[in-house]
């Protein structure tokens, strides 16, 4: 295995919070069971209403049903942290302990948070609460609208003193953060780097905007929310939102010598490519190019890839373009499943949460089923359909795409 090289980049810790499970063990069990948690969203500020009148909207999504902040997080931080901030801290807490980072020099640890403008619901609620009395607005509002808020919170709580910053890439943010983390370690900027795909906390304004854009469903399944999220299915009518946060820790193999650290996989290759396009429409050329870039960097022949975790949102054009891409680059033989079909589309968090899902399936030796994949738009693909499949992933490709023509891909190899 190439990961015997001390310069190889390994994933040594993960953390995950989602609507179907908080923590790697619960999340893995729920994934492999094919569980989901889609419903009309209830979180305050997610539906449009006037005064005491019932909501005039019925946006469907997958919300985290209950959430307990991690032990040891200072109460002074939690009192003023948004939902996005609290979930980031708890998810990072899991990954931090998984990778035994308390034994690493904090000056040699970096942090990249994927996702900007992720606290919109909290900000809208503050606007509504203090509209008539702005002089009483809490002082921490002056921090929470900044894109540095979550990275600052995480660095303070965990004592990270290398670097910490935020990177925005729409729905590709989480995987872009992971790629930035890998590059920081590969260049020697830090010994360990943490990538956080932050929970994007949508308000009813963002939900309505995405519906108006034609991106978010679901009209057809408004009365059956559990059936609404259907990537690569002929009856899809758009993506379905899902709250999530994913965290990965990466470091060089030569540095991962702490007792109890068990690497998940080697990061073998990656790629980022732009389409020179502000709009949300996908690009076949961009997707083909970025996957080939990642494969070339990894030194992998496409035929050696045995699993693909696609972007797979449920967009008719997006899904069709992605499957055309998978065929063009020679990956149609590989197993494919759709993590979004179970946890929803986490937007800024999606790339990191699905990267964690890929790593956990690699460790479990099993592939999770697809939800609602009843009539695939391409029957010839090697789908994991309605039940879990035993399979030891050796080499995987994870694809993430974002509005404004952002394409990225990552190749993983069993460690």
XYZ file of C-alpha atoms in Angstrom:
415
model
C 0.000 0.000 0.000
C 1.197 3.487 -0.856
C 0.208 4.765 2.575
C 3.359 3.202 4.020
C 4.993 6.414 2.779
C 5.330 8.749 5.770
C 4.241 11.669 3.569
C 0.892 10.049 2.653
C -2.160 12.017 3.813
C -4.485 10.054 6.082
C -7.898 10.720 7.572
C -7.463 10.017 11.296
C -10.695 11.331 12.797
C -14.316 11.970 11.882
C -17.371 13.565 13.433
C -20.951 13.645 12.198
C -24.270 15.131 13.247
C -27.349 14.613 11.096
C -31.087 14.151 11.177
C -30.660 10.363 11.419
C -27.874 10.160 13.979
C -25.493 12.124 16.171
C -22.056 10.516 16.306
C -20.362 7.998 14.037
C -21.838 4.870 15.645
C -25.483 5.989 15.558
C -25.077 7.553 12.121
C -23.517 4.401 10.638
C -26.251 2.177 12.051
C -28.971 4.466 10.681
C -27.307 4.687 7.261
C -26.984 0.935 6.903
C -30.613 0.489 7.952
C -31.660 2.994 5.288
C -33.316 5.273 7.847
C -34.445 8.806 7.058
C -36.270 11.593 8.883
C -38.063 13.752 6.317
C -41.072 15.825 7.358
C -42.527 19.313 7.105
C -39.896 21.381 8.909
C -40.849 22.725 12.351
C -37.832 24.690 13.511
C -38.852 28.310 14.303
C -38.195 30.580 11.355
C -38.299 27.796 8.737
C -41.895 28.429 7.618
C -43.409 31.746 6.547
C -46.223 33.012 8.809
C -47.842 36.314 9.719
C -48.456 37.033 13.387
C -50.391 34.211 15.005
C -51.664 32.855 11.697
C -50.727 29.305 10.616
C -47.701 29.039 8.316
C -48.380 29.748 4.660
C -45.562 27.432 3.535
C -44.856 23.732 4.019
C -41.153 23.310 3.270
C -39.987 19.702 3.607
C -36.635 18.759 5.095
C -34.777 16.566 7.551
C -34.147 18.315 10.870
C -31.964 17.066 13.713
C -34.626 15.745 16.128
C -32.758 16.400 19.376
C -29.390 17.821 20.134
C -27.202 17.919 23.234
C -24.043 20.052 23.200
C -20.826 18.185 23.899
C -19.549 17.994 27.470
C -16.866 20.485 28.329
C -18.016 23.293 26.005
C -18.081 26.491 28.120
C -21.590 27.682 28.988
C -20.557 31.233 28.063
C -19.957 30.043 24.487
C -23.119 27.948 24.232
C -25.384 30.769 25.470
C -24.540 32.910 22.471
C -23.837 30.224 19.851
C -26.281 29.683 17.012
C -27.536 26.217 16.094
C -24.809 26.095 13.427
C -22.194 26.984 16.022
C -23.406 24.505 18.633
C -23.553 21.664 16.106
C -20.078 22.518 14.775
C -18.627 22.429 18.293
C -20.262 19.098 19.134
C -19.252 17.479 15.841
C -15.686 18.762 16.082
C -15.567 17.453 19.666
C -16.182 13.924 18.346
C -13.535 14.194 15.624
C -11.030 15.803 18.009
C -11.221 12.883 20.432
C -11.354 10.305 17.631
C -7.996 11.597 16.343
C -6.541 12.128 19.867
C -5.683 15.737 19.048
C -5.133 16.758 22.656
C -1.665 15.202 22.185
C -0.773 17.471 19.240
C 0.957 20.861 19.511
C -1.894 23.396 19.014
C 0.465 25.607 16.995
C 0.614 22.795 14.421
C -3.147 22.333 14.060
C -5.165 24.165 11.387
C -8.921 24.523 10.861
C -10.942 25.160 7.702
C -14.691 25.724 8.010
C -16.652 25.065 4.828
C -19.632 27.352 4.418
C -20.360 31.059 4.666
C -23.730 32.708 5.391
C -24.679 29.584 7.336
C -26.527 31.236 10.269
C -29.331 32.910 8.316
C -32.285 31.610 10.347
C -30.795 32.893 13.602
C -30.110 36.298 12.041
C -33.630 36.593 10.613
C -35.126 35.711 13.998
C -32.983 38.395 15.622
C -34.225 40.941 13.077
C -37.834 40.015 13.820
C -37.364 40.034 17.603
C -35.541 43.357 17.834
C -37.149 45.317 15.001
C -38.995 47.602 17.415
C -36.161 47.810 19.952
C -32.841 47.655 18.079
C -30.962 49.266 20.953
C -31.417 46.015 22.919
C -29.867 43.815 20.223
C -27.440 41.386 21.868
C -23.797 42.411 21.355
C -22.800 39.015 19.972
C -24.932 39.738 16.893
C -21.944 41.827 15.836
C -19.935 38.586 15.738
C -22.507 36.129 14.432
C -23.024 37.699 11.020
C -19.283 37.496 10.287
C -17.948 34.524 8.317
C -15.252 34.109 10.985
C -17.706 33.373 13.808
C -17.753 29.571 13.687
C -14.039 29.198 12.996
C -13.339 31.633 15.857
C -15.617 29.723 18.226
C -14.022 26.389 17.355
C -10.480 27.697 17.648
C -11.242 29.227 21.065
C -12.885 26.123 22.516
C -10.254 23.686 21.226
C -7.211 25.942 21.534
C -6.308 25.777 17.842
C -3.396 28.165 17.187
C -2.149 27.215 13.729
C -4.660 28.902 11.426
C -8.449 29.015 11.165
C -10.546 30.405 8.345
C -13.755 29.929 6.396
C -14.091 28.920 2.759
C -17.313 29.350 0.799
C -18.225 27.163 -2.146
C -22.020 26.742 -1.956
C -22.871 23.024 -1.885
C -19.228 22.125 -2.514
C -18.050 23.988 0.623
C -17.579 20.933 2.837
C -15.429 19.056 0.345
C -13.525 22.211 -0.602
C -12.686 22.586 3.101
C -11.381 19.007 3.136
C -9.249 19.647 0.050
C -7.853 22.843 1.599
C -7.041 20.870 4.752
C -5.213 18.199 2.748
C -3.213 20.826 0.862
C -2.248 22.571 4.116
C -0.875 19.310 5.511
C 0.801 18.287 2.247
C 2.609 21.640 2.071
C 3.829 21.411 5.661
C 1.898 24.482 6.774
C 0.540 22.416 9.682
C 0.903 18.822 10.863
C -2.834 18.269 11.371
C -5.766 20.042 9.753
C -9.471 19.832 10.553
C -12.169 20.401 7.929
C -15.687 21.273 9.091
C -18.695 21.235 6.779
C -20.876 23.663 8.731
C -24.624 23.233 9.193
C -26.399 25.704 6.924
C -29.334 26.991 8.978
C -31.882 28.084 6.382
C -34.717 30.482 7.155
C -37.992 30.552 5.219
C -36.449 33.238 2.983
C -33.703 30.920 1.722
C -36.175 28.062 1.388
C -38.488 30.230 -0.691
C -35.617 31.508 -2.794
C -34.469 27.978 -3.577
C -38.048 26.952 -4.404
C -38.459 29.986 -6.665
C -35.208 29.058 -8.385
C -36.662 25.616 -9.118
C -33.942 23.866 -7.126
C -35.786 22.748 -3.977
C -38.724 20.261 -4.049
C -41.275 19.012 -3.378
C -44.646 19.752 -4.924
C -45.445 16.191 -5.948
C -44.781 14.694 -2.498
C -46.023 17.560 -0.317
C -48.369 15.180 1.511
C -45.781 12.358 1.720
C -42.531 13.944 2.931
C -40.804 10.593 3.418
C -41.025 10.021 -0.347
C -39.848 13.472 -1.435
C -36.061 12.979 -1.506
C -35.310 10.897 -4.622
C -31.899 11.467 -6.231
C -31.512 9.776 -9.643
C -35.169 8.684 -9.620
C -37.480 9.547 -12.512
C -40.060 11.080 -10.131
C -37.737 13.584 -8.478
C -38.764 17.249 -8.458
C -35.778 18.858 -6.741
C -33.480 18.546 -3.745
C -34.722 18.193 -0.164
C -32.843 20.050 2.554
C -31.301 18.213 5.511
C -29.492 19.543 8.565
C -26.025 18.055 8.980
C -22.442 18.792 9.925
C -19.438 16.672 9.013
C -15.847 16.912 10.261
C -12.693 15.164 9.049
C -9.162 15.313 10.493
C -6.246 14.847 8.084
C -2.517 14.490 8.712
C 0.632 12.953 7.259
C 1.159 9.256 7.958
C 4.489 10.028 9.602
C 2.759 12.253 12.174
C -0.108 9.872 12.963
C 1.786 7.932 15.630
C -0.382 8.678 18.672
C -1.633 5.671 20.619
C -5.168 4.694 19.666
C -5.223 6.513 16.305
C -6.623 4.260 13.595
C -6.678 5.853 10.116
C -9.856 5.571 8.063
C -8.312 5.963 4.620
C -5.599 7.574 2.569
C -6.470 10.720 0.608
C -4.868 9.777 -2.683
C -5.957 12.541 -5.044
C -8.203 15.543 -5.419
C -9.232 18.167 -7.908
C -11.053 21.509 -8.136
C -12.269 23.046 -11.372
C -14.475 26.027 -12.232
C -16.964 26.375 -15.091
C -16.691 30.198 -15.359
C -20.430 30.353 -14.717
C -22.343 32.174 -11.961
C -25.507 30.096 -12.383
C -26.517 26.752 -10.840
C -26.633 24.701 -14.044
C -24.149 21.804 -14.158
C -21.325 21.367 -16.660
C -20.556 17.975 -18.163
C -17.095 19.193 -19.218
C -16.350 20.568 -15.738
C -17.407 17.385 -13.958
C -15.488 15.124 -16.326
C -12.415 17.324 -16.003
C -12.348 17.418 -12.221
C -12.802 13.654 -11.778
C -10.029 12.979 -14.269
C -7.852 15.517 -12.444
C -8.393 13.706 -9.123
C -7.763 10.267 -10.664
C -4.580 11.468 -12.336
C -3.243 12.996 -9.119
C -4.001 9.733 -7.287
C -2.401 7.649 -10.037
C -5.576 5.547 -10.247
C -7.056 3.912 -13.306
C -10.825 4.441 -13.303
C -11.397 0.687 -13.485
C -9.800 0.263 -10.042
C -12.461 2.462 -8.377
C -15.095 0.271 -6.725
C -17.350 2.891 -5.103
C -18.660 6.340 -6.046
C -20.431 8.669 -3.636
C -21.999 11.167 -6.049
C -23.291 14.693 -5.535
C -26.752 13.357 -6.424
C -29.182 16.035 -5.242
C -32.415 15.136 -7.000
C -32.105 17.824 -9.651
C -33.305 16.383 -12.950
C -30.636 18.120 -15.023
C -27.953 17.764 -12.357
C -28.523 14.050 -11.823
C -28.608 13.287 -15.540
C -25.398 15.249 -16.126
C -23.628 13.498 -13.265
C -24.525 10.012 -14.512
C -23.378 10.964 -18.005
C -20.107 12.100 -16.402
C -19.701 8.872 -14.423
C -20.088 6.873 -17.630
C -17.702 9.117 -19.584
C -14.859 8.783 -17.048
C -15.259 5.001 -16.838
C -16.834 4.645 -13.376
C -20.166 3.075 -14.301
C -19.015 -0.325 -13.045
C -18.506 0.961 -9.479
C -21.132 0.724 -6.765
C -23.170 3.932 -6.402
C -25.488 4.992 -3.579
C -26.974 8.331 -2.568
C -26.318 9.614 0.937
C -28.572 12.632 0.347
C -31.517 10.278 -0.183
C -31.288 9.443 3.553
C -29.997 12.623 5.222
C -31.091 15.305 2.748
C -28.984 17.968 1.092
C -26.862 19.710 3.712
C -25.735 22.423 1.245
C -22.541 23.810 2.866
C -22.204 20.614 4.947
C -22.988 18.138 2.181
C -19.485 17.425 0.874
C -18.034 16.858 4.348
C -21.007 14.853 5.678
C -20.958 12.577 2.627
C -17.185 12.225 2.869
C -17.707 11.005 6.443
C -20.419 8.626 5.188
C -17.955 7.227 2.642
C -15.251 6.708 5.278
C -17.671 5.030 7.701
C -18.899 2.658 4.986
C -15.266 1.886 4.176
C -14.637 0.971 7.800
C -17.885 -1.019 8.134
C -17.354 -3.036 4.954
C -20.937 -2.280 3.957
C -22.733 0.120 1.612
C -25.917 1.865 2.652
C -29.084 1.604 0.544
C -30.581 4.374 -1.546
C -33.855 5.889 -0.389
C -36.732 6.136 -2.854
C -34.739 4.878 -5.833
C -37.712 3.150 -7.469
C -37.251 4.109 -11.133
C -33.587 5.006 -11.736
C -32.962 7.350 -14.645
C -30.274 4.865 -15.710
C -30.898 1.207 -14.838
C -27.461 0.182 -16.105
C -25.606 1.793 -13.186
C -24.381 -0.424 -10.359
C -26.847 0.929 -7.791
C -27.115 -0.085 -4.164
C -30.889 -0.190 -4.163
C -33.231 -0.833 -1.253
C -30.974 -2.754 1.099
C -27.466 -2.685 2.543
C -24.738 -4.470 0.528
C -21.615 -6.140 1.948
C -18.615 -4.639 0.200
C -15.066 -3.781 1.279
C -14.337 -0.490 -0.456
C -10.752 -0.377 -1.715
C -10.830 2.828 -3.738
C -13.570 5.448 -3.762
C -14.399 8.708 -5.524
C -16.433 11.430 -3.790
C -17.939 14.136 -6.006
C -19.215 17.538 -4.818
C -20.618 20.346 -6.921
C -21.755 23.867 -6.125
C -23.615 26.816 -7.596
C -21.437 29.207 -9.625
C -19.735 26.411 -11.514
C -17.744 24.767 -8.710
C -16.646 21.157 -9.254
C -14.502 19.107 -6.897
C -13.617 15.449 -6.479
C -11.560 13.390 -4.053
C -10.070 9.901 -4.321
C -9.762 7.740 -1.200
C -7.900 4.466 -0.732
C -8.278 1.917 2.021
C -5.551 2.357 4.647
